CSV table of C-alpha atoms in Angstrom, one decimal:
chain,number,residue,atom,x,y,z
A,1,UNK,CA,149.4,36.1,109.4
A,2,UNK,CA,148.8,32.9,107.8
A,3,UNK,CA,148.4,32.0,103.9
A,4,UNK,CA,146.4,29.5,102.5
A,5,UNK,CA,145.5,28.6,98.9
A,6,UNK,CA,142.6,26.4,97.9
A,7,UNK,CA,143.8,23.4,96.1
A,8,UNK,CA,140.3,22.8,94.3
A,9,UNK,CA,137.7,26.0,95.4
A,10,UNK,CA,134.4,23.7,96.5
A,11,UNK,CA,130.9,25.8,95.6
A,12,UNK,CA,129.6,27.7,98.0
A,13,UNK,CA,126.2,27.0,99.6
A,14,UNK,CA,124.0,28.9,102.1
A,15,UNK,CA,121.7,27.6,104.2
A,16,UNK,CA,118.3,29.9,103.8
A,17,UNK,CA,116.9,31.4,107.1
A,18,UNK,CA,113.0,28.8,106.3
A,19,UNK,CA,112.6,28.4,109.6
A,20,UNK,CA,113.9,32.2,111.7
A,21,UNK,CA,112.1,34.9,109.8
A,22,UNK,CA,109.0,35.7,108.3
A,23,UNK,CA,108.9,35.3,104.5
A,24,UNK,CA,106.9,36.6,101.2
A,25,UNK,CA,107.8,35.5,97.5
A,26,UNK,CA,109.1,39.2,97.2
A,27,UNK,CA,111.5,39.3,100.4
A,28,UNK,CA,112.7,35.4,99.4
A,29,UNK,CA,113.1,36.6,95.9
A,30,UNK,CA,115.6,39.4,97.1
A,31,UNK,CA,117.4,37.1,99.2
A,32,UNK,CA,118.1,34.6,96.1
A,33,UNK,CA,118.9,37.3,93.4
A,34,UNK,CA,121.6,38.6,96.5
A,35,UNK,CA,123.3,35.7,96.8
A,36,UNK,CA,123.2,35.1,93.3
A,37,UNK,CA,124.9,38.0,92.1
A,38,UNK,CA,127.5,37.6,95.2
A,39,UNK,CA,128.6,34.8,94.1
A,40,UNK,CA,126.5,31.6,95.7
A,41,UNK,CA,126.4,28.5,93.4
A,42,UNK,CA,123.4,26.4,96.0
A,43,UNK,CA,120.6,27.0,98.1
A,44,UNK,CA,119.5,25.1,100.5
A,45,UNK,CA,116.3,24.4,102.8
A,46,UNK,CA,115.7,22.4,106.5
A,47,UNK,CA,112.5,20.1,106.9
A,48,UNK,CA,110.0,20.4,109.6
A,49,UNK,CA,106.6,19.7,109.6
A,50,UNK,CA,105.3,20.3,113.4
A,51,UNK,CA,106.8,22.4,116.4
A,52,UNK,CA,107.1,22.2,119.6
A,53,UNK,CA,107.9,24.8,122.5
A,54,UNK,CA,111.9,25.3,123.4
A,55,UNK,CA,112.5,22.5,126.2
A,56,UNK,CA,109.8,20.3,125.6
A,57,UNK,CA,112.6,17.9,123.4
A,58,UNK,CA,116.5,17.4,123.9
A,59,UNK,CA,118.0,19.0,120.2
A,60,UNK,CA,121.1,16.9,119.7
A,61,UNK,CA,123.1,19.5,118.0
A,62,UNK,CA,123.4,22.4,120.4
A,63,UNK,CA,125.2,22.3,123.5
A,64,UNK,CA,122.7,23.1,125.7
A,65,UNK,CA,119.9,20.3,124.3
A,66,UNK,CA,117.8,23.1,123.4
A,67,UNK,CA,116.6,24.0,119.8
A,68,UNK,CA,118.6,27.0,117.9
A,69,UNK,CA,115.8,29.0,116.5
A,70,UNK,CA,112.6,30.1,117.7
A,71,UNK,CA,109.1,27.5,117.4
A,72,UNK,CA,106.8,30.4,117.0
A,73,UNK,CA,108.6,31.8,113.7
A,74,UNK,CA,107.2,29.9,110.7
A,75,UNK,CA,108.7,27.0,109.1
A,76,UNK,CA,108.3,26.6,105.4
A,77,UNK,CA,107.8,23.7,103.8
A,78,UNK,CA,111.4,22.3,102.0
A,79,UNK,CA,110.1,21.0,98.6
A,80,UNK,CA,107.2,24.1,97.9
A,81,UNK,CA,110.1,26.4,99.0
A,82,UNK,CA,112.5,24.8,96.7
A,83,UNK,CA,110.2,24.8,93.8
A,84,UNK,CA,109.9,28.8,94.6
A,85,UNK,CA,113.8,28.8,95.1
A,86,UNK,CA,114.5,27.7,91.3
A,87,UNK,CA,111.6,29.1,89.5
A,88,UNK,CA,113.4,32.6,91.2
A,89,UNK,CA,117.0,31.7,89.5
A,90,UNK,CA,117.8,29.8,86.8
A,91,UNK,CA,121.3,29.4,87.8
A,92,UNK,CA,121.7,28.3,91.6
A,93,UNK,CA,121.2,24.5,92.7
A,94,UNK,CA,118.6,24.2,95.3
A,95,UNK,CA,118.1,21.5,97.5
A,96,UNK,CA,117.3,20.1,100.8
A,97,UNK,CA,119.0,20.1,104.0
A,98,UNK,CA,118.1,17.6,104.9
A,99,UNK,CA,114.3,15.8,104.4
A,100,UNK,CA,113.4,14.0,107.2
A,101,UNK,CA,112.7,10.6,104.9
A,102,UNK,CA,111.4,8.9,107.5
A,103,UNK,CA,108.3,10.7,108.1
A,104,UNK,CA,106.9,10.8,104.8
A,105,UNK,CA,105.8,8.3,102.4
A,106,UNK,CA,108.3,7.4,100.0
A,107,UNK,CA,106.4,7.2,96.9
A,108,UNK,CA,105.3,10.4,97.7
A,109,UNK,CA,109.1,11.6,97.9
A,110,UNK,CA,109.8,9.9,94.6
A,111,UNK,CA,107.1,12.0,93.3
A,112,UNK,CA,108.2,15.1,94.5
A,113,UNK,CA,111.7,14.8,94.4
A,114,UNK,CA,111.4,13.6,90.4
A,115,UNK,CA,109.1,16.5,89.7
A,116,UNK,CA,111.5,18.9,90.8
A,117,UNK,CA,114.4,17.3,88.6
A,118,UNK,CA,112.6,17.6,85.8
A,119,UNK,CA,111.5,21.7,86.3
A,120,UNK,CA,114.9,22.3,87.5
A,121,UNK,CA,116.2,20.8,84.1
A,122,UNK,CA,118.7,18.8,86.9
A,123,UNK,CA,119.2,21.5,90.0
A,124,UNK,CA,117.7,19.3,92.5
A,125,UNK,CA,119.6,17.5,95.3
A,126,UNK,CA,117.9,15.4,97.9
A,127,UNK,CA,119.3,15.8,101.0
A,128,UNK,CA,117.9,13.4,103.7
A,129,UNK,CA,118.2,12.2,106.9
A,130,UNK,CA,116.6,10.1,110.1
A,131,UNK,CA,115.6,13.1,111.9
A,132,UNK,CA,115.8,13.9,115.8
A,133,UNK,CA,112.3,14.8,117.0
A,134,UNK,CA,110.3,11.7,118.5
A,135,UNK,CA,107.6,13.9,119.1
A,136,UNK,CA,107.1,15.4,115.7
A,137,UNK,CA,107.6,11.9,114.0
A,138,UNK,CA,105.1,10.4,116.3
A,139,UNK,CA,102.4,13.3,115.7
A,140,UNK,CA,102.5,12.4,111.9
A,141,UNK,CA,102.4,8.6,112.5
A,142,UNK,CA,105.0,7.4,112.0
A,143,UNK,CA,107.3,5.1,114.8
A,144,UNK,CA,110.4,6.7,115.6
A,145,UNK,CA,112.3,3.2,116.7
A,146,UNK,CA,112.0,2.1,113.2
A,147,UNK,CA,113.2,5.0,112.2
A,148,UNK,CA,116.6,3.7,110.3
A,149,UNK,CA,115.6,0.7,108.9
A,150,UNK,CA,112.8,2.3,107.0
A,151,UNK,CA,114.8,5.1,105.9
A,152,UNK,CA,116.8,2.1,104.2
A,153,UNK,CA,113.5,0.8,102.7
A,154,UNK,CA,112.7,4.2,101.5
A,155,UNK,CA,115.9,4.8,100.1
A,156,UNK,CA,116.1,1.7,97.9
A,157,UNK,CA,112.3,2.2,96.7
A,158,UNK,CA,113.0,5.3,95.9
A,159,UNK,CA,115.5,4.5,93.8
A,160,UNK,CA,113.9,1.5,92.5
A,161,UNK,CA,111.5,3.9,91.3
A,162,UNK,CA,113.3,5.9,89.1
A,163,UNK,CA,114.6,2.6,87.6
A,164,UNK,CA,117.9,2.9,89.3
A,165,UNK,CA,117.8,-0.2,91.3
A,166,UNK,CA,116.3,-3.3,90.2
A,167,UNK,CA,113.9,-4.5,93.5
A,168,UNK,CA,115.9,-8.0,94.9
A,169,UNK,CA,113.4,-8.5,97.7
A,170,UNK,CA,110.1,-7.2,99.6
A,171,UNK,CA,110.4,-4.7,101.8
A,172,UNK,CA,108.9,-5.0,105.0
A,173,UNK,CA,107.9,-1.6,106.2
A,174,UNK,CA,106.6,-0.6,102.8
A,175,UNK,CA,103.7,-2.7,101.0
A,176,UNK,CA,104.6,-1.2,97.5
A,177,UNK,CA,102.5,-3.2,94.6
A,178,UNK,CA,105.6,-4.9,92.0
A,179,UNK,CA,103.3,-3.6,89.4
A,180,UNK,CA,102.8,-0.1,90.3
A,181,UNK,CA,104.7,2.8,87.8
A,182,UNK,CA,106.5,5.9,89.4
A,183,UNK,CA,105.9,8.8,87.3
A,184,UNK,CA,107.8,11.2,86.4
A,185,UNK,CA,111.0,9.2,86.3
A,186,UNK,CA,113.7,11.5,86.2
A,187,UNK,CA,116.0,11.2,83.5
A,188,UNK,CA,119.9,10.0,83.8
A,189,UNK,CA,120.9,14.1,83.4
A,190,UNK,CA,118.5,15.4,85.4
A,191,UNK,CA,118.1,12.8,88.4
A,192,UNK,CA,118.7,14.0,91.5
A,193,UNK,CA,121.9,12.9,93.5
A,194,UNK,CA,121.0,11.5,97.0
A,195,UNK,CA,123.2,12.6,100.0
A,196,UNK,CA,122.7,11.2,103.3
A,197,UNK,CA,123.4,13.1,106.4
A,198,UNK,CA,124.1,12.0,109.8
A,199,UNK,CA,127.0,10.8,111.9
A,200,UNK,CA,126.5,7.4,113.2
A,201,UNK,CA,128.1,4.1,112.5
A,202,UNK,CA,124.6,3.4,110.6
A,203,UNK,CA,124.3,7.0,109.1
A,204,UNK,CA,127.7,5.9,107.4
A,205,UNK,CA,126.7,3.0,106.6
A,206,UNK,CA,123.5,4.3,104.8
A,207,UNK,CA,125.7,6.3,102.6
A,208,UNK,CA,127.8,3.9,101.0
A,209,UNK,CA,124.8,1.8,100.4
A,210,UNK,CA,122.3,4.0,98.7
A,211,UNK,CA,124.1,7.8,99.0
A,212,UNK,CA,125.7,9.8,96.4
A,213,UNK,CA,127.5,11.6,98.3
A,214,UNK,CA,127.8,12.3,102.3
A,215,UNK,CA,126.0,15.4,103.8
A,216,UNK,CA,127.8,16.7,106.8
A,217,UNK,CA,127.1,18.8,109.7
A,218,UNK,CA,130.6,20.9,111.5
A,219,UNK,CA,130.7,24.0,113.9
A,220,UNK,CA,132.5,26.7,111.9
A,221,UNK,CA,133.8,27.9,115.5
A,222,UNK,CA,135.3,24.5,115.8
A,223,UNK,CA,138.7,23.3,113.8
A,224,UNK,CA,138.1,20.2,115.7
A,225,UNK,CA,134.7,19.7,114.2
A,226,UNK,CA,135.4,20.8,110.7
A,227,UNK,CA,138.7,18.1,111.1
A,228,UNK,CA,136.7,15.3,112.1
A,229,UNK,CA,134.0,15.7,109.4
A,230,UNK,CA,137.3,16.0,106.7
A,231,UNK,CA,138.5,12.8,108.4
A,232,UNK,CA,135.0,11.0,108.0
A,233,UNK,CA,134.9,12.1,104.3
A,234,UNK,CA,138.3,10.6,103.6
A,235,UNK,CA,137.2,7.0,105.4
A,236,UNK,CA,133.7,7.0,103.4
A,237,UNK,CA,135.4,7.5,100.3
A,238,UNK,CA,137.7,5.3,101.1
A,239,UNK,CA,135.4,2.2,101.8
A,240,UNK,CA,133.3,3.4,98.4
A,241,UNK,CA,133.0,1.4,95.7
A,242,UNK,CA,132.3,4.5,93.3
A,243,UNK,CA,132.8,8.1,93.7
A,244,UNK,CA,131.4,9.8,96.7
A,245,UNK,CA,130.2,13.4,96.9
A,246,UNK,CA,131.3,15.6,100.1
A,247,UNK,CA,128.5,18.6,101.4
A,248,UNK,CA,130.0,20.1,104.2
A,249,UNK,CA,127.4,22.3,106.1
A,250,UNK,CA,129.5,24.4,108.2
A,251,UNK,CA,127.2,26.0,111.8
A,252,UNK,CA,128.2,29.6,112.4
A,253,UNK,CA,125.9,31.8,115.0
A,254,UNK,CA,126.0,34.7,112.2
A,255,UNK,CA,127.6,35.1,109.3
A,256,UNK,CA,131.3,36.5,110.3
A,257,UNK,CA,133.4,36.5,107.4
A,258,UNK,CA,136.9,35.7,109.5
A,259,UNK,CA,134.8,32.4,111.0
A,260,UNK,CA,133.9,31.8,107.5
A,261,UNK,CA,137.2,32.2,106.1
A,262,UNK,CA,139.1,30.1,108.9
A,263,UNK,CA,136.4,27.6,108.2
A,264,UNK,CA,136.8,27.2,104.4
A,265,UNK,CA,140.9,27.1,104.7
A,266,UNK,CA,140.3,24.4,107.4
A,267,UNK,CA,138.7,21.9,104.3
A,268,UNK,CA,142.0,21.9,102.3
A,269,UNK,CA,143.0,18.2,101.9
A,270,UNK,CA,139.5,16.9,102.2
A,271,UNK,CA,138.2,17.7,99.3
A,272,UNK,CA,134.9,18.7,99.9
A,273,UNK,CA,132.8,19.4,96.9
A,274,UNK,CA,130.7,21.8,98.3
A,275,UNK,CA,131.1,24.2,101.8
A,276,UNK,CA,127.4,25.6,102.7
A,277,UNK,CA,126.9,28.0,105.3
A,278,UNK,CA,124.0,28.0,108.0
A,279,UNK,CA,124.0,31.1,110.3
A,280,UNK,CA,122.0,31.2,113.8
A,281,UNK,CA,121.3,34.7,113.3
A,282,UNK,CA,120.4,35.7,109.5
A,283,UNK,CA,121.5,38.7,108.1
A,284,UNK,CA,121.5,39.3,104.2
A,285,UNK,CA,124.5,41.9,103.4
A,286,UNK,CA,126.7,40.5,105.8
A,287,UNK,CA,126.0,36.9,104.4
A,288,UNK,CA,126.3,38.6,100.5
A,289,UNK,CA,129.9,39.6,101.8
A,290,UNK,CA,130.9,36.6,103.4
A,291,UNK,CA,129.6,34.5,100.1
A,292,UNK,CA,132.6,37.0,98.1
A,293,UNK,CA,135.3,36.8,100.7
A,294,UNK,CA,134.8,32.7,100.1
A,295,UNK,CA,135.2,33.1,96.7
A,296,UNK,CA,138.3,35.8,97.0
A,297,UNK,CA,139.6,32.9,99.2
A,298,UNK,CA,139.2,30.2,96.2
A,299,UNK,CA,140.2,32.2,93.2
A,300,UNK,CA,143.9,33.6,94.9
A,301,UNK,CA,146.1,32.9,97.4
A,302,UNK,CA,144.4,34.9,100.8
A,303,UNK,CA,145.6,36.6,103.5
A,304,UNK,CA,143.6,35.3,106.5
A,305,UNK,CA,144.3,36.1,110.1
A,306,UNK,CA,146.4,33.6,112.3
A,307,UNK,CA,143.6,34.4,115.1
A,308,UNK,CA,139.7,35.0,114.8
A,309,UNK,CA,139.9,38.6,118.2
C-alpha cells in the first residue's frame, strides 16, 4: 500500500458524455445536479460539427487511428449545451473541451463566447484547439493547411475584441473592418480565460502567446502520459511571462475509481489547477463515486493501492 497526500487538491472536472449517448434537457439535467451534489466543481463539452463513418479518417489520439465513440450517436453542439449546462447549476464552471477555433468565424466566437461570460456571471472557459479532422474542416470551408496560423489570427482578434489586445497589424486570413464594435464585451470579472490545447512545438507556442492557461490531454492508464504532460506544464510555465493555468484532461475507458485515484496522485508536483475526467464508456453512479473518492483523496491523506489488479 502506498500513501499519498495532495499538496494543493486541483478541482475536479468531468468530461460530459455530448457526443456517446442520446440526451433530453431532463436526463442532462440529472447528470449535472449528480455531479454537483458529488462533489464536481466543472463541466465540460467536445466540439464537432459533422461526422463521418469509423475508418474513413486516421483519429490521432487512439492507438488504433480509429475514432473512440460511435458517428451515428448524436453530437451536441458545445456552446447551446454549455448555455443549458449553467442555466441547470449555478455553481459548476462549464466550458469547452476544446472548440475547434479554426472552423468557425471568429467574430462569431467572440460573440458567443462573451455572451456566455456574461449569463454565467464569469463560469465560462474557452477551451480551444486546431482540430484533427480534414474532412470535417473542409466540409464547412474552411482549409485545413492553414489551419494554425489562423487559429493565431483568431486568437488575437478575439482578444482584440473584448479590448484585451490593442490590434498592432492586419491580419491576413481575417478582413476584420478597424471600425467594427464587438458586443457584448465581457467584463474584466467575468471574461473568459482562454486555454489552448494541443501538444506540438506550435500548440506550445500558441499558449504562451495568447493562452491563459494550457489544456492538456493524458491517458489515465498511463503514468508515462500523465508524467510527460506534468513535465510540459512545468516548461510552459516556466518560459511564461505571467501566470499560466494547468487543465489536465485525464482519458480513462470508464470511470474506475482506482484508475482515477492512481491518476490524480500521479499530478502531485505539477501543480495542475484542474484534473477533468473523460470516460470512453459513460456511466453516471460510478462517475458520481469516482468524483468523491477524488475529493476523499484531496481533503486527507489516502490509502491507494500500490497496483491497479
Amino acid at each position: 500500500m502506498s500513501r499519498a497526500v495532495l499538496n494543493r487538491h486541483p478541482e475536479l472536472g468531468i468530461a460530459l458524455p455530448t457526443n456517446r449517448v442520446h440526451l433530453t434537457s431532463a436526463r442532462l439535467g440529472r447528470i449535472v445536479k449528480a455531479l454537483e451534489e458529488a462533489g464536481c466543481t466543472s463541466l465540460w463539452v467536445n466540439d464537432h460539427l459533422a461526422a463521418f463513418p469509423v475508418g474513413s479518417e486516421n483519429y490521432p489520439y487512439s492507438a488504433t487511428g480509429d475514432i473512440t465513440w460511435d458517428p451515428e450517436l448524436p453530437q451536441y453542439e458545445a456552446l447551446t449545451t454549455c448555455g443549458f449546462l449553467a442555466n441547470t447549476s449555478d455553481r459548476m464552471k462549464v466550458g469547452t473541451s476544446v472548440l475547434v477555433l479554426p472552423q468557425r468565424h471568429p467574430v462569431a466566437v467572440a460573440q458567443a463566447a462573451a455572451t456566455l461570460a456574461d449569463l454565467t456571471e464569469g463560469r465560462f472557459r474557452l477551451g480551444v484547439g486546431a482540430g484533427w479532422s480534414r474532412r470535417e474542416m473542409t466540409l464547412l470551408g474552411w482549409d485545413p493547411a492553414t489551419r494554425g496560423a489562423r487559429m493565431d489570427e483568431e486568437l488575437d482578434i478575439i482578444r482584440t475584441g473584448w479590448g484585451q489586445r490593442r490590434r498592432l497589424a492586419r491580419w491576413v486570413h481575417y478582413d476584420i473592418p478597424p471600425d467594427v464594435i464587438f458586443r457584448p464585451r465581457p467584463t474584466p470579472a467575468t471574461v473568459p480565460p482562454v486555454l489552448v490545447g494541443g501538444t506540438s512545438a506550435a500548440a506550445h507556442q500558441r499558449v504562451l502567446k495568447f493562452g491563459d492557461g494550457w489544456l492538456a490531454v493524458a491517458r489515465g492508464d498511463d503514468p508515462a502520459s500523465l508524467a510527460q504532460a506534468g513535465a510540459v506544464l512545468t516548461r510552459l510555465r516556466d518560459r511564461s511571462e505571467r501566470p499560466l493555468t494547468g487543465v489536465l484532461k485525464v482519458a480513462l475507458p470508464h470511470p474506475d475509481e482506482r484508475w482515477a485515484v492512481r491518476a490524480l496522485e500521479e499530478t502531485v508536483g505539477h501543480d495542475w489547477d484542474e484534473v477533468t475526467f473523460e470516460f470512453d464508456e459513460w456511466r453516471l453512479d460510478e462517475t458520481c463515486s469516482l468524483v468523491s473518492a477524488c475529493n476523499a483523496l484531496g481533503r486527507t491523506v489516502h490509502d491507494a493501492p500500490s497496483h491497479v489488479g
